[in-house]
Short mmCIF file of C-alpha atoms in Angstrom, two decimals:
data_model
loop_
_atom_site.label_atom_id
_atom_site.label_comp_id
_atom_site.label_asym_id
_atom_site.label_seq_id
_atom_site.Cartn_x
_atom_site.Cartn_y
_atom_site.Cartn_z
CA MET A 1 29.30 -9.85 11.68
CA ILE A 2 28.44 -10.60 7.40
CA LEU A 3 27.20 -8.08 6.31
CA CYS A 4 24.25 -8.28 3.37
CA PRO A 5 25.54 -7.33 0.49
CA HIS A 6 21.41 -6.68 -1.80
CA CYS A 7 20.28 -5.18 1.58
CA GLY A 8 22.86 -4.38 3.93
CA TYR A 9 21.81 -5.89 6.99
CA LYS A 10 24.06 -7.89 9.53
CA ASN A 11 24.32 -11.04 9.87
CA LEU A 12 26.01 -12.99 13.20
CA GLU A 13 28.94 -14.66 11.65
CA GLY A 14 28.35 -17.74 9.34
CA VAL A 15 25.01 -17.58 8.69
CA LEU A 16 24.81 -18.37 4.68
CA PHE A 17 21.47 -16.47 4.00
CA CYS A 18 20.56 -13.02 5.03
CA GLU A 19 18.73 -13.29 7.19
CA GLU A 20 16.83 -9.86 6.54
CA CYS A 21 15.42 -10.46 2.80
CA GLY A 22 17.43 -13.78 2.16
CA GLN A 23 19.67 -13.18 -0.35
CA ASN A 24 22.76 -15.85 -0.10
CA LEU A 25 26.02 -14.59 2.11
CA LYS A 26 28.41 -16.87 -0.06
CA GLY A 27 28.06 -15.67 -3.81
CA GLY A 28 27.04 -19.54 -4.61
CA ASN A 29 23.94 -20.49 -5.83
CA ALA A 30 23.02 -22.19 -3.55
CA VAL A 31 18.89 -23.56 -2.93
CA LEU A 32 17.86 -23.63 0.31
CA PRO A 33 16.13 -26.88 1.65
CA THR A 34 11.72 -26.65 2.12
CA LYS A 35 11.79 -27.20 6.21
CA GLN A 36 8.97 -30.15 6.40
CA LEU A 37 6.34 -29.22 8.53
CA ASP A 38 5.15 -31.49 11.76
CA GLN A 39 1.43 -33.15 11.01
CA ALA A 40 0.72 -30.49 14.26
CA ALA A 41 0.91 -27.73 11.79
CA ASN A 42 -1.19 -28.65 8.66
CA GLU A 43 -3.70 -29.35 11.25
CA LEU A 44 -3.53 -26.02 12.87
CA ALA A 45 -3.17 -24.60 9.42
CA ALA A 46 -6.81 -26.13 8.42
CA LYS A 47 -8.40 -24.72 11.10
CA ALA A 48 -7.06 -20.83 10.25
CA THR A 49 -10.40 -19.25 8.85
CA TRP A 50 -11.00 -15.39 7.50
CA GLY A 51 -13.04 -12.60 9.23
CA THR A 52 -15.29 -11.23 7.43
CA ALA A 53 -15.29 -8.57 4.71
CA ARG A 54 -18.58 -6.98 4.94
CA PHE A 55 -17.93 -3.40 6.10
CA GLY A 56 -21.30 -1.57 6.95
CA GLN A 57 -22.09 1.81 6.51
CA ASP A 58 -20.79 3.22 9.88
CA ALA A 59 -18.09 0.89 10.68
CA SER A 60 -14.74 2.01 11.75
CA ILE A 61 -11.63 0.70 11.51
CA ILE A 62 -8.86 0.16 13.78
CA MET A 63 -5.06 -0.10 13.11
CA HIS A 64 -2.75 -2.02 15.94
CA ILE A 65 0.71 -0.86 14.58
CA ARG A 66 3.25 -3.18 16.04
CA ASP A 67 4.71 -2.42 18.60
CA MET A 68 2.51 1.32 19.00
CA PRO A 69 0.62 1.21 22.70
CA SER A 70 -2.67 2.48 21.54
CA PRO A 71 -5.06 1.73 17.71
CA VAL A 72 -5.08 4.25 14.68
CA ILE A 73 -8.88 4.72 14.45
CA ILE A 74 -9.70 5.56 10.69
CA GLN A 75 -13.14 6.34 9.79
CA PRO A 76 -12.46 5.30 5.76
CA ALA A 77 -13.86 7.93 2.60
CA LYS A 78 -13.53 6.57 -0.59
CA LYS A 79 -10.22 6.99 -0.54
CA THR A 80 -7.99 7.02 2.66
CA ILE A 81 -4.71 7.48 1.34
CA LEU A 82 -1.87 5.43 4.07
CA GLY A 83 1.87 6.77 3.73
CA ARG A 84 3.64 9.75 5.51
CA ALA A 85 3.95 12.83 5.84
CA ASP A 86 6.86 15.27 4.50
CA MET A 87 7.07 18.99 4.65
CA ASN A 88 8.99 18.76 1.04
CA SER A 89 6.16 17.65 -0.62
CA PRO A 90 2.70 19.00 -1.73
CA GLN A 91 1.32 15.52 -1.61
CA LYS A 92 -0.24 14.29 1.72
CA PRO A 93 -1.39 11.44 2.74
CA ASP A 94 -5.04 11.00 4.60
CA ILE A 95 -3.51 8.68 7.39
CA ASP A 96 -0.33 9.92 8.45
CA LEU A 97 2.04 6.95 10.14
CA SER A 98 5.02 9.04 10.40
CA PRO A 99 4.13 8.98 14.44
CA TYR A 100 5.28 5.32 13.85
CA GLY A 101 8.45 5.33 13.02
CA ALA A 102 7.32 5.68 8.86
CA LEU A 103 10.23 7.10 7.83
CA ASP A 104 13.18 4.39 9.01
CA LYS A 105 10.46 2.01 8.19
CA GLY A 106 10.76 2.35 4.76
CA VAL A 107 6.72 3.72 4.52
CA SER A 108 6.59 5.92 1.00
CA ARG A 109 4.87 9.86 0.93
CA ILE A 110 1.39 8.15 -0.56
CA HIS A 111 1.93 4.24 0.09
CA ALA A 112 -1.10 2.48 -0.02
CA ALA A 113 -4.84 3.39 0.32
CA ILE A 114 -8.03 1.69 1.53
CA MET A 115 -10.99 1.45 -0.97
CA ARG A 116 -14.46 1.51 0.43
CA ASN A 117 -16.64 0.17 -2.00
CA GLU A 118 -20.37 -0.08 -0.82
CA ASP A 119 -19.99 -2.54 1.55
CA THR A 120 -16.06 -3.91 1.03
CA LEU A 121 -13.13 -2.77 1.89
CA THR A 122 -9.94 -3.34 -0.62
CA LEU A 123 -5.91 -2.21 -0.15
CA VAL A 124 -4.31 -0.85 -2.87
CA ASP A 125 -0.31 -0.58 -3.06
CA MET A 126 0.05 2.93 -5.12
CA GLY A 127 3.47 2.00 -6.60
CA SER A 128 5.22 2.51 -3.51
CA ALA A 129 9.19 1.89 -3.13
CA ASN A 130 9.32 -1.31 -0.19
CA GLY A 131 5.58 -3.14 -1.27
CA THR A 132 2.31 -3.93 0.11
CA HIS A 133 1.79 -7.06 2.48
CA LEU A 134 -2.06 -8.87 2.97
CA ASN A 135 -1.29 -11.47 4.94
CA GLY A 136 2.69 -11.71 3.87
CA GLN A 137 1.58 -11.62 -0.03
CA ARG A 138 3.40 -9.35 -1.62
CA LEU A 139 0.21 -6.84 -3.62
CA VAL A 140 1.01 -5.78 -7.18
CA PRO A 141 0.93 -2.22 -7.68
CA ASP A 142 -2.74 -0.26 -8.55
CA GLN A 143 -4.27 -4.29 -8.61
CA PRO A 144 -7.30 -4.26 -5.05
CA ARG A 145 -7.25 -7.11 -2.57
CA ILE A 146 -10.23 -7.74 0.16
CA LEU A 147 -9.33 -6.00 2.53
CA ARG A 148 -10.54 -8.20 6.16
CA ASP A 149 -11.82 -8.06 9.65
CA GLY A 150 -8.83 -9.30 11.26
CA ASP A 151 -6.10 -9.19 7.98
CA GLU A 152 -2.45 -8.19 8.89
CA ILE A 153 -0.88 -5.14 6.42
CA ARG A 154 2.89 -4.80 6.21
CA LEU A 155 3.78 -1.29 4.43
CA GLY A 156 7.10 -1.88 4.06
CA LYS A 157 8.43 -2.84 7.68
CA LEU A 158 5.58 -1.01 9.23
CA VAL A 159 3.79 -4.40 10.32
CA ALA A 160 -0.71 -3.36 11.24
CA HIS A 161 -3.33 -5.55 12.05
CA ILE A 162 -7.09 -4.79 10.47
CA TYR A 163 -10.29 -4.93 12.75
CA PHE A 164 -13.83 -3.96 12.13
CA LYS A 165 -15.89 -1.74 14.16
#
């Protein structure tokens, strides 16, 4: 096993770049070549559609956390904090993700917020230690991004899919 000096991930022998964070494991400045996609992959990307951003007054959020049997149902307030509870901290999130392995997956106590506007929702990173991602894109702290039906969010390494109901 090769231990990544950047993130500590245990990689298989012979791997040049960390499979977790992409760090070069051989110490040089080698650059990975861009993978050439076949034409079928391009056709699939062109057919992708966005879910609706419209969120009704009586709607709720169904959050399916990866590898968990049942979803989390959220009735969002004007500001709903996602994070993990810590008995030693006075700060408590509105949605405690501790039962879903939040501590091991790098979720901060006050990680992200879902902000409810008149008929839309936005996701905001609250300056978390391990970042918030929306559909694979890392959010800049304190800059809201529109949340849509079917979006994937990642808080640290905790992955969830968001659906409007």
